[in-house]
Amino acid sequence: MSTSESPTPSSAIVLEGQLLLPVTGRGLEVALGRVVMRGGVIEAVHVGESGPRADLGSPEHFICPGFVDAHVHLPQFDSIGVDGMELLEWLHQAIFPAEAKWEDERYASEMSGRVARQLLSFGTTAVAAYATVHPASAQAAIDVLAEHGIAGHVGQVLMDREAPAELLLPAREALSAAGRMRGRGRIQPAVTPRFAVTCSREMLEGAGRLARETGWVVQTHLSETRAECALVKRLHGGENYAEVYERAGLLGHRTLLGHGIHLADEELGLLAMRGAWIAHCPTANRFLRAGTFDRARAMSAGVKIALGSDVAGGPDRSMVRVARGMIEAAKERGTRPPTSAEAWWQITGGNAWALGLVDTGRLEAGCAGDVVVARPDSRWREAADPLGALMYAWDDRWVEGVWCGGTRRYG
Ligand SMILES: [Zn+2]
């Protein structure tokens, strides 16, 4: 029997610490208290010094919702740090060979397990993730992440051109396999055309139909580098990048678009109108020198923003460091950087909202028991901006326990 199907323990677990709590107006505050979990969900949150006896934690502990990664590639975790190339060359030299190994379903399953354990060790409890083009391996990735208690979406990648032959599947075959993916535990399949370079119009339109039929999340890449944008224009008859996805019916409020760096005003307007999300990936953009996303400009155009590690384009597996990268990217653009509270919100409740996981990402009664317990060794609470001090000094060795759906999965 898989662990995700184990009977839910009926006894309560009580965690004590400095709680990262949502306050009206999308802000966050820190307050001493206790989180009570039972039956997989947060049953109650007690603020203050009194409350039920704690099973774990102390006033020195920091307790926050599990982190949510809105853009990550499972088969790329062993390819972190392959440096010195721009996106398209990097894909062909480093990434496609790594993804070709997933032809072997057992390899994919074993690697998915390793990746799931890494995600949990960094406090990530929900993802929007890419597998590879191999249907059996994509299904294995869904199953393995679900068995580890992780929530979110995992997609079989769709590609029918501009990649090595062993990674191409004709549109009809690829789409029919993608439509047969099964959700498991807290993981749902996602419609995942890799990007407009590696997908014919037939593939993109089929993906749009599949998204309408299933209601699954759509994830793809958009406007990461200028060379990629030029290639899309050439391959798609001169259309704007966002327009290519629009014509295929791929833009909606369940669409997560990785990067979106080099977009024209009318493309941002289109994304805003459709309610699509840009999954901003600052650490990846810096690593691949793709450009620096202008978060403030996209937000003022009305586009909703999620945040992703984009491993392995992004070398950082910790969403706390990706959040810091978001602040740094805004500084580089010379725009108002997100506050530390906004950055903590982004990697918890904000990203959960982007993934449609409305019952996670917050320490609130009724939400899923997705919780990180850490013991910082710095005096962050005495800092002028405690959440900033915590984010910049963050050390993964502080993480003592991670719960998914009320079950301890790490520590
Ligand atoms: Zn990506």
Coordinates of C-alpha atoms and ligand atoms in Angstrom, one line a residue:
M1 CA 0.0 0.0 0.0
S2 CA 1.4 3.4 -0.9
T3 CA 1.9 5.9 1.9
S4 CA -0.5 8.4 0.2
E5 CA -3.3 5.9 0.7
S6 CA -2.5 5.2 4.3
P7 CA -5.4 5.8 6.7
T8 CA -5.3 9.3 8.0
P9 CA -4.2 9.4 11.6
S10 CA -7.0 10.7 13.8
S11 CA -4.8 11.9 16.6
A12 CA -3.8 15.5 16.6
I13 CA -0.3 16.9 16.2
V14 CA 0.5 20.3 17.7
L15 CA 3.4 22.5 16.5
E16 CA 4.5 25.5 18.4
G17 CA 6.5 28.4 17.1
Q18 CA 6.6 31.8 15.5
L19 CA 3.8 31.4 12.9
L20 CA 3.7 33.0 9.5
L21 CA 0.1 34.1 9.4
P22 CA -2.0 35.7 6.6
V23 CA -3.6 39.0 7.5
T24 CA -6.3 40.8 5.6
G25 CA -5.0 42.6 2.5
R26 CA -2.6 39.8 1.5
G27 CA 0.0 40.7 4.0
L28 CA 1.7 38.4 6.4
E29 CA 2.7 38.7 10.0
V30 CA 4.6 36.6 12.5
A31 CA 3.1 35.7 15.9
L32 CA 3.8 33.1 18.5
G33 CA 1.3 30.3 18.5
R34 CA 0.4 26.7 17.8
V35 CA -0.9 24.9 14.8
V36 CA -3.1 21.9 15.4
M37 CA -3.3 19.3 12.6
R38 CA -5.7 16.4 12.5
G39 CA -7.0 14.3 9.7
G40 CA -4.7 15.8 7.1
V41 CA -5.8 19.4 7.6
I42 CA -5.1 22.3 10.0
E43 CA -7.8 22.0 12.6
A44 CA -7.0 25.2 14.5
V45 CA -4.5 27.9 14.9
H46 CA -4.0 29.3 18.4
V47 CA -2.2 32.7 18.6
G48 CA -0.6 33.6 21.9
E49 CA 1.4 31.9 24.6
S50 CA -1.3 29.5 25.8
G51 CA -2.8 26.6 23.9
P52 CA -2.6 22.8 23.7
R53 CA 0.6 21.1 24.7
A54 CA 3.0 21.1 21.7
D55 CA 4.4 17.9 20.2
L56 CA 7.2 19.8 18.5
G57 CA 8.6 23.3 18.4
S58 CA 9.2 26.2 20.8
P59 CA 9.1 30.0 20.8
E60 CA 12.4 29.7 18.9
H61 CA 11.0 27.8 16.0
F62 CA 9.6 29.4 12.8
I63 CA 6.5 27.7 11.3
C64 CA 5.2 28.5 7.8
P65 CA 3.1 26.9 5.1
G66 CA 4.9 24.5 2.8
F67 CA 6.5 26.2 -0.2
V68 CA 5.0 26.0 -3.6
D69 CA 7.1 25.9 -6.8
A70 CA 5.1 27.1 -9.8
H71 CA 7.6 26.0 -12.5
V72 CA 10.1 23.1 -12.2
H73 CA 11.4 20.2 -14.4
L74 CA 11.7 16.9 -12.6
P75 CA 14.1 15.2 -15.0
Q76 CA 16.6 18.1 -14.8
F77 CA 17.6 17.8 -11.2
D78 CA 20.9 16.1 -12.1
S79 CA 21.7 18.8 -14.6
I80 CA 21.9 21.8 -12.3
G81 CA 24.9 24.0 -13.0
V82 CA 25.7 23.1 -16.6
D83 CA 27.0 26.5 -17.5
G84 CA 28.2 28.7 -20.3
M85 CA 25.4 28.2 -22.8
E86 CA 22.3 30.2 -23.9
L87 CA 18.9 28.6 -23.7
L88 CA 18.6 26.8 -27.1
E89 CA 22.1 25.4 -27.0
W90 CA 21.8 24.4 -23.4
L91 CA 18.6 22.5 -24.2
H92 CA 20.3 20.5 -26.9
Q93 CA 23.6 20.0 -25.2
A94 CA 22.6 19.4 -21.6
I95 CA 18.8 19.0 -21.1
F96 CA 17.5 16.8 -24.0
P97 CA 20.2 14.1 -23.3
A98 CA 19.1 14.1 -19.6
E99 CA 15.4 13.9 -20.5
A100 CA 16.1 11.1 -23.0
K101 CA 17.1 8.9 -20.1
W102 CA 13.5 8.9 -19.0
E103 CA 12.7 6.5 -21.8
D104 CA 13.4 4.0 -19.1
E105 CA 10.4 4.1 -16.9
R106 CA 12.3 2.5 -14.0
Y107 CA 14.9 5.2 -14.2
A108 CA 12.2 7.9 -14.3
S109 CA 10.5 6.4 -11.3
E110 CA 13.7 6.2 -9.2
M111 CA 14.7 9.7 -10.2
S112 CA 11.2 11.0 -9.3
G113 CA 11.6 9.6 -5.9
R114 CA 15.0 11.3 -5.4
V115 CA 13.6 14.6 -6.6
A116 CA 10.5 14.3 -4.4
R117 CA 12.8 13.8 -1.3
Q118 CA 14.9 16.8 -2.4
L119 CA 11.8 19.0 -2.8
L120 CA 10.6 18.0 0.7
S121 CA 14.0 18.5 2.3
F122 CA 13.8 22.1 1.0
G123 CA 10.3 22.6 2.3
T124 CA 8.5 22.4 -1.1
T125 CA 5.1 20.6 -0.7
A126 CA 3.4 21.6 -4.0
V127 CA 4.6 22.0 -7.6
A128 CA 3.7 22.6 -11.1
A129 CA 6.2 20.3 -12.8
Y130 CA 7.3 19.0 -16.2
A131 CA 8.1 15.4 -16.7
T132 CA 9.3 14.3 -20.2
V133 CA 7.7 13.2 -23.5
H134 CA 7.5 9.6 -22.3
P135 CA 4.0 8.8 -21.2
A136 CA 4.8 5.8 -18.9
S137 CA 7.5 7.9 -17.2
A138 CA 5.3 10.9 -16.8
Q139 CA 2.6 8.7 -15.2
A140 CA 5.3 7.3 -12.9
A141 CA 6.3 10.8 -11.9
I142 CA 2.7 11.6 -11.0
D143 CA 2.4 8.4 -9.0
V144 CA 5.8 8.9 -7.2
L145 CA 5.2 12.5 -6.2
A146 CA 1.7 11.6 -5.0
E147 CA 3.1 8.8 -2.9
H148 CA 5.4 11.3 -1.2
G149 CA 2.4 13.5 -0.3
I150 CA 3.2 16.3 -2.7
A151 CA 0.4 18.4 -4.2
G152 CA 0.0 20.0 -7.6
H153 CA 0.4 19.2 -11.3
V154 CA 2.7 17.1 -13.3
G155 CA 2.7 17.1 -17.1
Q156 CA 3.8 14.8 -19.9
V157 CA 5.8 17.1 -22.2
L158 CA 4.5 17.5 -25.7
M159 CA 7.1 18.0 -28.5
D160 CA 6.8 17.1 -32.2
R161 CA 9.7 19.0 -33.8
E162 CA 13.0 20.9 -33.2
A163 CA 14.3 18.4 -30.7
P164 CA 16.2 15.0 -31.1
A165 CA 14.2 12.3 -32.8
E166 CA 14.0 10.2 -29.6
L167 CA 12.2 13.0 -27.8
L168 CA 9.6 13.6 -30.5
L169 CA 6.1 12.1 -30.6
P170 CA 3.7 12.9 -33.4
A171 CA 0.9 15.2 -32.2
R172 CA -1.9 12.6 -32.4
E173 CA 0.0 10.0 -30.5
A174 CA 1.4 12.4 -27.9
L175 CA -2.0 14.0 -27.2
S176 CA -3.9 10.8 -27.0
A177 CA -1.3 9.5 -24.4
A178 CA -1.5 12.8 -22.5
G179 CA -5.2 12.5 -22.3
R180 CA -4.9 9.1 -20.7
M181 CA -2.8 10.4 -17.7
R182 CA -4.4 9.7 -14.4
G183 CA -4.2 11.9 -11.3
R184 CA -3.2 10.3 -8.1
G185 CA -3.3 11.5 -4.5
R186 CA -2.9 15.3 -4.6
I187 CA -1.3 15.3 -8.0
Q188 CA -3.2 16.1 -11.2
P189 CA -2.0 15.8 -14.8
A190 CA -1.1 19.0 -16.6
V191 CA -1.4 19.9 -20.3
T192 CA 2.3 20.6 -21.1
P193 CA 3.3 21.7 -24.6
R194 CA 7.0 22.5 -23.9
F195 CA 7.0 25.7 -25.9
A196 CA 6.1 27.0 -29.3
V197 CA 9.5 26.1 -30.8
T198 CA 9.0 22.4 -30.2
C199 CA 5.3 22.2 -31.0
S200 CA 3.6 22.3 -34.4
R201 CA 0.3 24.2 -34.7
E202 CA -1.5 20.9 -34.7
M203 CA 0.1 20.0 -31.4
L204 CA -0.7 23.4 -29.8
E205 CA -4.3 23.3 -31.0
G206 CA -4.7 19.7 -29.7
A207 CA -3.2 20.8 -26.4
G208 CA -5.8 23.6 -26.2
R209 CA -8.6 21.1 -26.9
L210 CA -7.2 18.7 -24.2
A211 CA -7.1 21.6 -21.7
R212 CA -10.8 22.5 -22.5
E213 CA -11.9 18.8 -22.2
T214 CA -10.1 18.0 -19.0
G215 CA -9.9 21.3 -17.1
W216 CA -6.3 20.5 -16.3
V217 CA -3.7 23.2 -15.7
V218 CA -1.8 24.3 -18.8
Q219 CA 2.0 24.9 -18.4
T220 CA 4.4 26.1 -21.1
H221 CA 7.2 28.5 -21.7
L222 CA 6.9 32.0 -23.1
S223 CA 9.4 34.6 -24.2
E224 CA 12.4 33.5 -22.2
T225 CA 15.2 34.7 -24.6
R226 CA 15.3 36.9 -27.6
A227 CA 16.7 34.2 -29.8
E228 CA 13.8 31.9 -28.9
C229 CA 11.3 34.7 -29.6
A230 CA 12.9 35.2 -33.1
L231 CA 12.7 31.5 -33.8
V232 CA 9.0 31.3 -32.7
K233 CA 8.3 34.2 -35.1
R234 CA 10.0 32.3 -37.9
L235 CA 8.3 29.0 -37.2
H236 CA 4.8 30.5 -36.6
G237 CA 4.4 32.8 -39.6
G238 CA 5.4 36.0 -37.9
E239 CA 2.9 35.9 -35.1
N240 CA 3.6 37.3 -31.7
Y241 CA 4.6 34.7 -29.2
A242 CA 1.6 35.1 -26.9
E243 CA -0.7 35.2 -29.9
V244 CA 0.5 31.7 -30.9
Y245 CA -0.8 30.3 -27.7
E246 CA -4.0 32.5 -27.8
R247 CA -4.8 31.1 -31.3
A248 CA -4.4 27.6 -30.0
G249 CA -6.8 28.2 -27.1
L250 CA -4.1 27.8 -24.5
L251 CA -4.5 31.0 -22.6
G252 CA -6.8 31.0 -19.6
H253 CA -6.8 31.5 -15.8
R254 CA -5.4 27.9 -15.4
T255 CA -2.4 28.7 -17.6
L256 CA 1.1 29.0 -16.2
L257 CA 3.6 30.6 -18.6
G258 CA 7.2 30.3 -17.6
H259 CA 9.4 33.5 -17.9
G260 CA 7.5 36.0 -20.1
I261 CA 10.5 38.3 -20.1
H262 CA 10.5 39.8 -23.6
L263 CA 6.8 40.7 -24.2
A264 CA 5.3 43.6 -26.0
D265 CA 2.6 45.7 -24.3
E266 CA -0.2 44.0 -26.4
E267 CA 1.0 40.6 -25.3
L268 CA 0.9 41.6 -21.7
G269 CA -2.6 43.0 -22.3
L270 CA -3.7 39.7 -23.8
L271 CA -2.4 37.6 -20.9
A272 CA -4.2 40.0 -18.5
M273 CA -7.4 39.7 -20.4
R274 CA -7.2 35.9 -20.4
G275 CA -6.2 35.8 -16.7
A276 CA -3.1 33.7 -17.5
W277 CA -0.2 33.6 -15.0
I278 CA 3.5 34.4 -15.7
A279 CA 5.7 32.0 -13.7
H280 CA 8.6 34.3 -13.0
C281 CA 11.8 32.4 -12.7
P282 CA 14.5 34.9 -11.6
T283 CA 17.3 32.4 -10.6
A284 CA 17.0 30.6 -14.0
N285 CA 16.9 33.9 -15.9
R286 CA 20.1 35.0 -14.3
F287 CA 21.8 31.6 -14.7
L288 CA 21.0 31.4 -18.5
R289 CA 21.4 35.2 -18.9
A290 CA 18.0 35.2 -20.5
G291 CA 17.2 38.8 -19.4
T292 CA 15.6 40.3 -16.3
F293 CA 11.9 40.1 -16.0
D294 CA 10.1 43.3 -15.3
R295 CA 7.6 42.2 -12.6
A296 CA 6.3 45.7 -11.9
R297 CA 5.5 46.3 -15.6
A298 CA 3.7 42.9 -15.9
M299 CA 1.7 43.6 -12.7
S300 CA 0.7 47.1 -13.7
A301 CA -0.5 45.6 -17.0
G302 CA -2.8 43.4 -14.9
V303 CA -0.9 40.1 -15.3
K304 CA -0.9 37.7 -12.3
I305 CA 2.6 36.5 -11.2
A306 CA 3.6 33.2 -9.9
L307 CA 7.2 32.2 -9.0
G308 CA 9.2 29.1 -10.0
S309 CA 12.7 27.6 -9.4
D310 CA 12.8 26.3 -13.1
V311 CA 15.4 23.7 -12.0
A312 CA 17.7 23.1 -13.9
G313 CA 17.7 26.4 -15.7
G314 CA 17.5 27.7 -12.1
P315 CA 20.2 26.3 -9.9
D316 CA 18.4 26.9 -6.6
R317 CA 16.1 24.2 -5.3
S318 CA 15.0 26.3 -2.3
M319 CA 12.0 28.5 -2.9
V320 CA 13.2 30.9 -0.3
R321 CA 16.3 31.6 -2.4
V322 CA 14.1 31.9 -5.5
A323 CA 12.0 34.5 -3.6
R324 CA 15.2 36.4 -2.8
G325 CA 16.1 36.2 -6.5
M326 CA 12.7 37.9 -7.2
I327 CA 13.6 40.8 -4.9
E328 CA 17.0 41.1 -6.5
A329 CA 15.7 41.0 -10.1
A330 CA 13.3 43.9 -9.3
K331 CA 16.2 45.9 -7.9
E332 CA 18.2 45.2 -11.1
R333 CA 15.3 46.5 -13.1
G334 CA 15.3 49.6 -10.9
T335 CA 11.6 49.0 -10.0
R336 CA 10.1 48.8 -6.5
P337 CA 11.2 45.5 -5.1
P338 CA 8.7 43.2 -3.5
T339 CA 8.8 43.5 0.3
S340 CA 10.0 40.5 2.3
A341 CA 6.4 39.8 3.4
E342 CA 5.3 39.9 -0.3
A343 CA 8.1 37.5 -1.2
W344 CA 7.1 35.0 1.6
W345 CA 3.5 35.3 0.5
Q346 CA 4.5 34.6 -3.1
I347 CA 6.1 31.2 -2.3
T348 CA 3.3 30.1 -0.1
G349 CA -0.3 31.4 -0.5
G350 CA 0.4 33.3 -3.8
N351 CA 1.8 30.4 -5.6
A352 CA -0.8 28.1 -4.2
W353 CA -3.5 30.3 -5.7
A354 CA -1.7 30.3 -9.0
L355 CA -1.8 26.5 -9.0
G356 CA -5.5 26.5 -8.1
L357 CA -4.7 24.9 -4.8
V358 CA -7.1 27.1 -2.8
D359 CA -6.9 25.0 0.4
T360 CA -3.1 25.2 0.9
G361 CA -0.4 27.8 1.3
R362 CA -1.8 29.3 4.5
L363 CA -1.7 28.5 8.2
E364 CA -5.4 28.6 8.6
A365 CA -8.1 26.3 10.0
G366 CA -9.4 24.1 7.1
C367 CA -6.3 24.4 5.0
A368 CA -4.2 21.3 4.1
G369 CA -1.6 20.3 6.7
D370 CA 1.3 21.5 4.5
V371 CA 3.7 22.9 7.0
V372 CA 7.5 23.6 7.4
V373 CA 9.0 23.8 10.9
A374 CA 12.5 25.4 11.0
R375 CA 14.8 26.5 13.8
P376 CA 16.7 29.5 12.7
D377 CA 20.1 30.1 14.4
S378 CA 20.0 33.9 13.8
R379 CA 18.3 36.6 15.9
W380 CA 15.9 37.4 13.1
R381 CA 13.1 38.5 15.4
E382 CA 15.2 41.4 16.7
A383 CA 15.8 42.7 13.1
A384 CA 14.1 45.8 11.8
D385 CA 12.5 43.6 9.1
P386 CA 12.3 40.1 10.7
L387 CA 11.0 38.4 7.5
G388 CA 13.7 40.0 5.5
A389 CA 16.4 38.8 8.0
L390 CA 14.9 35.3 7.8
M391 CA 14.8 35.3 4.0
Y392 CA 18.4 36.5 3.5
A393 CA 19.9 34.4 6.3
W394 CA 17.8 31.3 5.3
D395 CA 19.7 28.0 5.7
D396 CA 18.1 24.7 4.7
R397 CA 19.8 23.1 7.7
W398 CA 17.2 24.9 9.8
V399 CA 14.4 22.8 8.4
E400 CA 13.5 20.3 11.1
G401 CA 10.3 18.9 9.8
V402 CA 8.0 19.1 6.7
W403 CA 4.4 17.9 6.7
C404 CA 2.3 17.2 3.6
G405 CA -1.4 16.8 4.1
G406 CA -0.8 16.4 7.9
T407 CA 1.8 13.6 7.5
R408 CA 5.4 14.2 8.3
R409 CA 7.4 13.7 5.2
Y410 CA 10.8 15.1 6.1
G411 CA 12.8 15.4 9.3
Ligands
ZN1 ZN 11.2 25.7 -17.6

